[in-house]
XYZ file of N, CA, C and O in Angstrom:
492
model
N 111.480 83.186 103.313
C 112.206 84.211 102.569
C 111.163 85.041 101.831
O 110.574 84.378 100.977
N 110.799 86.232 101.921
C 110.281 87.167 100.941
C 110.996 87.382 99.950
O 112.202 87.170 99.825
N 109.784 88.093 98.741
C 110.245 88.095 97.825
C 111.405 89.415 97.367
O 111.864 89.384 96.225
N 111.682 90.160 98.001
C 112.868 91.216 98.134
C 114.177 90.293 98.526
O 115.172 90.530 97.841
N 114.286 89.461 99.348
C 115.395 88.350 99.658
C 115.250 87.187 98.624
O 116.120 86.320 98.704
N 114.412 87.052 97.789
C 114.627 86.358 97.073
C 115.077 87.032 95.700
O 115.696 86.254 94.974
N 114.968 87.807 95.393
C 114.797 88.914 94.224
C 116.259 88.920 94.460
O 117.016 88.492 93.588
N 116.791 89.473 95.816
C 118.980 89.772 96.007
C 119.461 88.342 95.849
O 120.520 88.242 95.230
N 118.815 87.020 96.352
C 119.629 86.238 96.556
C 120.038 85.990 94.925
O 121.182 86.125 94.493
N 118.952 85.631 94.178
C 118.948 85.615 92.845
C 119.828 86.042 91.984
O 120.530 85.526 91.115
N 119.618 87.288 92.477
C 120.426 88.448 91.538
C 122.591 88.292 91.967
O 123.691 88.206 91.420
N 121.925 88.354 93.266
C 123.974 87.645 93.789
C 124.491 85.933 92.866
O 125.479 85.634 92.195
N 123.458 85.291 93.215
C 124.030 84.091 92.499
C 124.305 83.972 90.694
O 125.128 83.213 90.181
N 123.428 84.885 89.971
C 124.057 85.665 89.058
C 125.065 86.135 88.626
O 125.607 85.929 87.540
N 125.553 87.221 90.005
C 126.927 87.978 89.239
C 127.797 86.974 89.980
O 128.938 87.016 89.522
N 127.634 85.864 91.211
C 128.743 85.134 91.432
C 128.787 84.208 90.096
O 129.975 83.893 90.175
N 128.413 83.682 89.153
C 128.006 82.965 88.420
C 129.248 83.683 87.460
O 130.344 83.150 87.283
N 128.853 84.942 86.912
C 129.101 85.557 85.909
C 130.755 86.062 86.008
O 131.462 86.394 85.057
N 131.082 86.018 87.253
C 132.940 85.800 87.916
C 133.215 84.684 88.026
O 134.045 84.438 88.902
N 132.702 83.587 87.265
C 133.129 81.827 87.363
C 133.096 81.393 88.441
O 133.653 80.296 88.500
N 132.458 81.943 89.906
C 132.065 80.968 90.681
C 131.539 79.376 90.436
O 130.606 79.253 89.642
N 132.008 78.309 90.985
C 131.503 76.971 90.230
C 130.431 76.899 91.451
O 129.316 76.807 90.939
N 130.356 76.904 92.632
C 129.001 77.318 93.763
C 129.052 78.085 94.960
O 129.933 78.439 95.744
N 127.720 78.239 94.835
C 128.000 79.360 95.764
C 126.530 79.586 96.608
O 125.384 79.601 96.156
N 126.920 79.723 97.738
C 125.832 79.591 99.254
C 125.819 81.513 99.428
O 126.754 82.313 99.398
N 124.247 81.732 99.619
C 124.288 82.966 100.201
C 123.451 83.078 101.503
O 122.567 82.262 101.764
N 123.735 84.026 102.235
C 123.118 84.730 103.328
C 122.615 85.920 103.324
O 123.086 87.039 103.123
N 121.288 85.396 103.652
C 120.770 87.289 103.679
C 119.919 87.769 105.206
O 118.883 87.304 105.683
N 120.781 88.828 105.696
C 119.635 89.007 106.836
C 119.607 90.164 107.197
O 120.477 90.988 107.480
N 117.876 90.171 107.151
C 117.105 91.236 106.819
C 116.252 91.369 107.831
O 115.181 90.788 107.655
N 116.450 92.280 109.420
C 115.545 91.800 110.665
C 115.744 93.589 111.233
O 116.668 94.396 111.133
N 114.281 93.645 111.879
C 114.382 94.891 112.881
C 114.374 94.017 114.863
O 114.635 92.883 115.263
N 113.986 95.155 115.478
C 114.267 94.529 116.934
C 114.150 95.735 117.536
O 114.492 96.836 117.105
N 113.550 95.393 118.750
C 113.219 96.669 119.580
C 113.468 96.181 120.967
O 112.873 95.162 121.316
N 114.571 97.001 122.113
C 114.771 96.166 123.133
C 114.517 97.228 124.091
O 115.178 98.260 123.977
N 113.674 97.128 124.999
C 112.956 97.912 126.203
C 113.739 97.379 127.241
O 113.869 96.155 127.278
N 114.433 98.274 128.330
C 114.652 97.850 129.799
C 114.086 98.743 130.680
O 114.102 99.974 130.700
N 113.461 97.729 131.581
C 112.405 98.674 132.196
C 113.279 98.643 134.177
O 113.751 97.589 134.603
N 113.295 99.717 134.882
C 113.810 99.656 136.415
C 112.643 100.096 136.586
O 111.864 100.719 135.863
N 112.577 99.499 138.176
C 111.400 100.409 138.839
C 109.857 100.760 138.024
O 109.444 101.918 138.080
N 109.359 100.109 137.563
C 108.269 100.475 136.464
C 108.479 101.585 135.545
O 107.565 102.208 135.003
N 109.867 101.830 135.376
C 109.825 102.873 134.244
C 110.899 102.837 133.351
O 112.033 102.904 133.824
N 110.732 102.736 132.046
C 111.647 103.101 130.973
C 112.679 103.089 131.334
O 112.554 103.876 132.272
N 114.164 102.668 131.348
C 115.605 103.022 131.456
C 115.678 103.114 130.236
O 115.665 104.301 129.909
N 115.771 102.242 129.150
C 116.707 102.468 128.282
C 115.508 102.064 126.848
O 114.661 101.172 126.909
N 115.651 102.626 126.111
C 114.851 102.183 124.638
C 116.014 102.274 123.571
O 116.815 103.181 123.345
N 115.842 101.027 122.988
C 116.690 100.925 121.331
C 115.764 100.070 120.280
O 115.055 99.101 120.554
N 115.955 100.664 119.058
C 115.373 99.966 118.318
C 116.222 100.113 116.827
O 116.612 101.225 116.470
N 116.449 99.003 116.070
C 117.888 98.488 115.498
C 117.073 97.799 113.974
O 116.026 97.151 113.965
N 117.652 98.057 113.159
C 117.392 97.423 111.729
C 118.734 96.675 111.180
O 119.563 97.438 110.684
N 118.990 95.596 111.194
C 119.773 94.479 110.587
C 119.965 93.777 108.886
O 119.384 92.712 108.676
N 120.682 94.335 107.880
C 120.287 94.346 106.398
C 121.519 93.532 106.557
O 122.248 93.604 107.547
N 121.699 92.829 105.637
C 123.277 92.438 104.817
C 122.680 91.272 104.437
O 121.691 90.598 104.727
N 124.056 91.254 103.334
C 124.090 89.563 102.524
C 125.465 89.457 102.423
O 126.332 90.305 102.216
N 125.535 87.550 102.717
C 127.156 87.327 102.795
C 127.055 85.967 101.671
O 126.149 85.194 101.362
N 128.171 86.098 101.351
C 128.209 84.852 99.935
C 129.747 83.998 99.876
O 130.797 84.528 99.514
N 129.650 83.023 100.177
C 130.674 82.008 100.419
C 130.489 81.508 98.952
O 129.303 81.275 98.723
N 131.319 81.274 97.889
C 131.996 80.780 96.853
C 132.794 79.430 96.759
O 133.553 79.244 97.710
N 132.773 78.642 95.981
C 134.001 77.586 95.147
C 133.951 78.091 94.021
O 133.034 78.315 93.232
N 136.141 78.418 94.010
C 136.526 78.465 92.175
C 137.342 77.026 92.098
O 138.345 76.729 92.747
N 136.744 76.335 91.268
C 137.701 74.660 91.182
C 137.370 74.488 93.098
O 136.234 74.438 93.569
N 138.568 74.430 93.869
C 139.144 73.961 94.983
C 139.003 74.953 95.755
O 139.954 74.787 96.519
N 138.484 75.864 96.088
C 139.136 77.276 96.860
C 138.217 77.964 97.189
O 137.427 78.125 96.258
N 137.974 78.398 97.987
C 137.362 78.888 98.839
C 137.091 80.330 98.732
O 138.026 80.797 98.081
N 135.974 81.590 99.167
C 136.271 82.773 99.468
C 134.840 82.979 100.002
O 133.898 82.213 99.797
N 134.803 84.293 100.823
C 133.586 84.897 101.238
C 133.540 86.061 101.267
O 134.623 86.559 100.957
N 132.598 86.931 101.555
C 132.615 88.235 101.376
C 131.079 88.573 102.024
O 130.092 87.852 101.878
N 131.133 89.972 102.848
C 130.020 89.971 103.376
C 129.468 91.856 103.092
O 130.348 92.679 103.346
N 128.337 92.315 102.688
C 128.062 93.211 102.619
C 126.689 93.660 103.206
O 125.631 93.037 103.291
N 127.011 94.896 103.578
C 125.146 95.704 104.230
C 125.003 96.649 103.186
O 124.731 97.802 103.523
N 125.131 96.391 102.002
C 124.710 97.783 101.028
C 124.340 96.541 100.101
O 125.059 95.594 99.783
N 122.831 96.848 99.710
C 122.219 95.707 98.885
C 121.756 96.277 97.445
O 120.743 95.897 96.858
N 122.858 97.459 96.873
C 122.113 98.139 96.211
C 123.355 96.979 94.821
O 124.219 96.128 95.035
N 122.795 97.575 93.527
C 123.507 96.633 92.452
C 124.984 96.517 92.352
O 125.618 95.492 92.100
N 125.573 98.041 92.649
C 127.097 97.926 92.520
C 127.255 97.211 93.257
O 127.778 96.157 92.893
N 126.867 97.397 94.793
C 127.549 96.534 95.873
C 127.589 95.275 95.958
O 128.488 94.626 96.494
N 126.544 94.823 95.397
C 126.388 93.254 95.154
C 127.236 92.928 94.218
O 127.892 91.993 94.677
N 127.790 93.313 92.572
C 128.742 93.094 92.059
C 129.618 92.813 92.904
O 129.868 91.679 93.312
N 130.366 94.234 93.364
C 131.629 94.133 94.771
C 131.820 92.926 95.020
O 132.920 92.393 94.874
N 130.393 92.097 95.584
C 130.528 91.206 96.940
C 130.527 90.342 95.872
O 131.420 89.564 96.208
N 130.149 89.988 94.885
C 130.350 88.771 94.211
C 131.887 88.360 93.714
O 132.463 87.272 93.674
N 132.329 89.818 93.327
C 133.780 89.726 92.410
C 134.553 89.561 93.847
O 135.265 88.556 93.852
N 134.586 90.540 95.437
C 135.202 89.941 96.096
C 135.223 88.796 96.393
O 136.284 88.280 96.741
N 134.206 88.175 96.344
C 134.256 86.580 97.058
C 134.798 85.827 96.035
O 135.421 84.925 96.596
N 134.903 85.704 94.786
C 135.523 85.087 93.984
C 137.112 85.471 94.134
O 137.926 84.553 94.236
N 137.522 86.772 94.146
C 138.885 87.400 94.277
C 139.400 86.843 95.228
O 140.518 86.357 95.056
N 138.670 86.719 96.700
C 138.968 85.884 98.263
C 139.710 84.564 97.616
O 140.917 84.335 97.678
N 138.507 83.587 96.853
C 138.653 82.096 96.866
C 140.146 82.096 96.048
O 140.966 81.430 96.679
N 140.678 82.660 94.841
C 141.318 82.601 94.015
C 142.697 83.015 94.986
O 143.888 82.843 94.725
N 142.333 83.363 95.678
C 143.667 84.097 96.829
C 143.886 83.452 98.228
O 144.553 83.839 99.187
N 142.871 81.995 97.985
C 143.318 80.781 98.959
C 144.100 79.898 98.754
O 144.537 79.982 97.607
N 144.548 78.981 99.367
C 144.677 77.554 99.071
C 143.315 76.638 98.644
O 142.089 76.670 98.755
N 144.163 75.982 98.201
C 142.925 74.754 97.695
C 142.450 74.008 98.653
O 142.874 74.364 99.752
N 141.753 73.133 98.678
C 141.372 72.874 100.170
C 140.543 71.545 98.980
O 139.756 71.583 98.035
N 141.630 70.021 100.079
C 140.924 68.490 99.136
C 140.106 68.146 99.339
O 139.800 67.082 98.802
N 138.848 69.009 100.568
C 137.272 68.412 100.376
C 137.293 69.415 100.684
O 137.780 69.838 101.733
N 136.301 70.572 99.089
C 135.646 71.459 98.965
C 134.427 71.190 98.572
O 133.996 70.378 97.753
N 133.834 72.090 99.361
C 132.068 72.015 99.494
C 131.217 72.688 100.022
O 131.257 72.919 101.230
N 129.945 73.299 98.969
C 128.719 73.951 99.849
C 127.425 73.068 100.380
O 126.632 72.450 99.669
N 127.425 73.140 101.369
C 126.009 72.043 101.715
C 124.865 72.290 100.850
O 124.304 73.336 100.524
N 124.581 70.631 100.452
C 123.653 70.752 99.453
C 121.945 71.268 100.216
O 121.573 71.404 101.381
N 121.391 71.405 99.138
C 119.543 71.397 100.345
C 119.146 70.071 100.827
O 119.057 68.962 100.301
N 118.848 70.740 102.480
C 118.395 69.351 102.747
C 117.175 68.375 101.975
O 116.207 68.967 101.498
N 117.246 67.083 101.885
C 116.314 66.795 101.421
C 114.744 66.941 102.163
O 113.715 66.835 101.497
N 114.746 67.196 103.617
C 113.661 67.287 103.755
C 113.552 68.381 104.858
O 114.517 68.471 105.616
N 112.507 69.217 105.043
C 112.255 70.701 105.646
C 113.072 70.456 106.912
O 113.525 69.371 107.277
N 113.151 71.269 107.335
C 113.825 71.176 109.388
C 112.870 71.147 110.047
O 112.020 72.018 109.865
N 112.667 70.117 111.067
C 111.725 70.430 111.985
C 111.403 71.912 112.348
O 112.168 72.818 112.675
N 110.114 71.897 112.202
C 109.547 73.269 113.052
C 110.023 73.462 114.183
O 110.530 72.413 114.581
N 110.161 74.651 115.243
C 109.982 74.783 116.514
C 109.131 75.795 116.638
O 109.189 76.855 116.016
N 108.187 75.426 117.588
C 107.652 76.688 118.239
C 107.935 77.529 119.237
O 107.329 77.331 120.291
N 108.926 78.685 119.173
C 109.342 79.613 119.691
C 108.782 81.010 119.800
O 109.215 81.823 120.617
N 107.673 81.297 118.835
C 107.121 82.792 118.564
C 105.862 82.661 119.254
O 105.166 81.649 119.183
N 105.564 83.726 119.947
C 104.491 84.015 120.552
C 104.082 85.003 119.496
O 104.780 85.832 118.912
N 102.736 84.724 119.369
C 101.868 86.324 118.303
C 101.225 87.274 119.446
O 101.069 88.475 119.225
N 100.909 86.764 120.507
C 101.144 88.174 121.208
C 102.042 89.061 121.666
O 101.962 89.902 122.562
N 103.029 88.718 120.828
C 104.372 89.637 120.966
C 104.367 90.897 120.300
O 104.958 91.935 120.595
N 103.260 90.516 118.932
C 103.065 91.751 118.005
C 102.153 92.451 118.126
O 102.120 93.455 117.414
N 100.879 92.152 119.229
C 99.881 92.738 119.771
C 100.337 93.933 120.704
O 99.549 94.878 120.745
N 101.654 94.046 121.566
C 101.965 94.838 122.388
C 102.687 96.193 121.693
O 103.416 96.121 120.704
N 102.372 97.350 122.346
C 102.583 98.301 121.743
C 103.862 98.869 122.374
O 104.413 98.083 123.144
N 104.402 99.960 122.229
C 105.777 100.448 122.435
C 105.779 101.110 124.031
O 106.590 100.947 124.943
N 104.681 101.821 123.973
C 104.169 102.572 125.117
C 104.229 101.169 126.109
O 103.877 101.230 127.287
């Protein structure tokens, strides 16, 4: 997590805090991507895509709510906090409520990334 995703997550668990959320799990994802299809040795198609949002699942007492936003600016994060609390309060209760705690120990690594992926140029 960088420190810009850590700086929102922070700041969300705050204003969920500050709407009596009792806990609350967030998501933040923050990714670009560039997808080349190539026919015949040449270019068909080029896209390249930027991916922002944060989503925040809540407990009030028993109850549940979520709320998901791509505008990471301060109002909006209020929004998403007071909606997700507004969501849970506008559920049923639910008799095993729960956010997964941290694991106690890291997740196995995988090695999936090649670094010469970032060596190649667009051309």
């Amino acid at each position: 997590m960088n420190s810009m995703d850590r700086r929102i997550a922070e700041q969300i668990l705050s204003l969920a805090a500050s709407f009596t959320a009792t806990a609350a799990e967030i998501y933040i994802r923050n990714s670009s991507s560039t997808t080349i299809e190539v026919k015949d040795q040449k270019v068909d198609s080029f896209e390249r895509a930027r991916d922002i949002g944060a989503g925040l699942r809540v407990l009030v007492g028993d109850r549940m709510g979520f709320a998901f936003t791509t505008d990471l600016s301060p109002d909006s994060l209020r929004v998403l906090a007071g909606s997700a609390v507004t969501n849970a309060r506008n559920t049923a209760s639910d008799p095993f409520p729960g956010i997964p705690e941290i694991p106690p120990a890291p997740y196995q690594s995988v090695s999936i990334f090649d670094p010469a992926v970032i060596g190649l140029s667009e051309e």
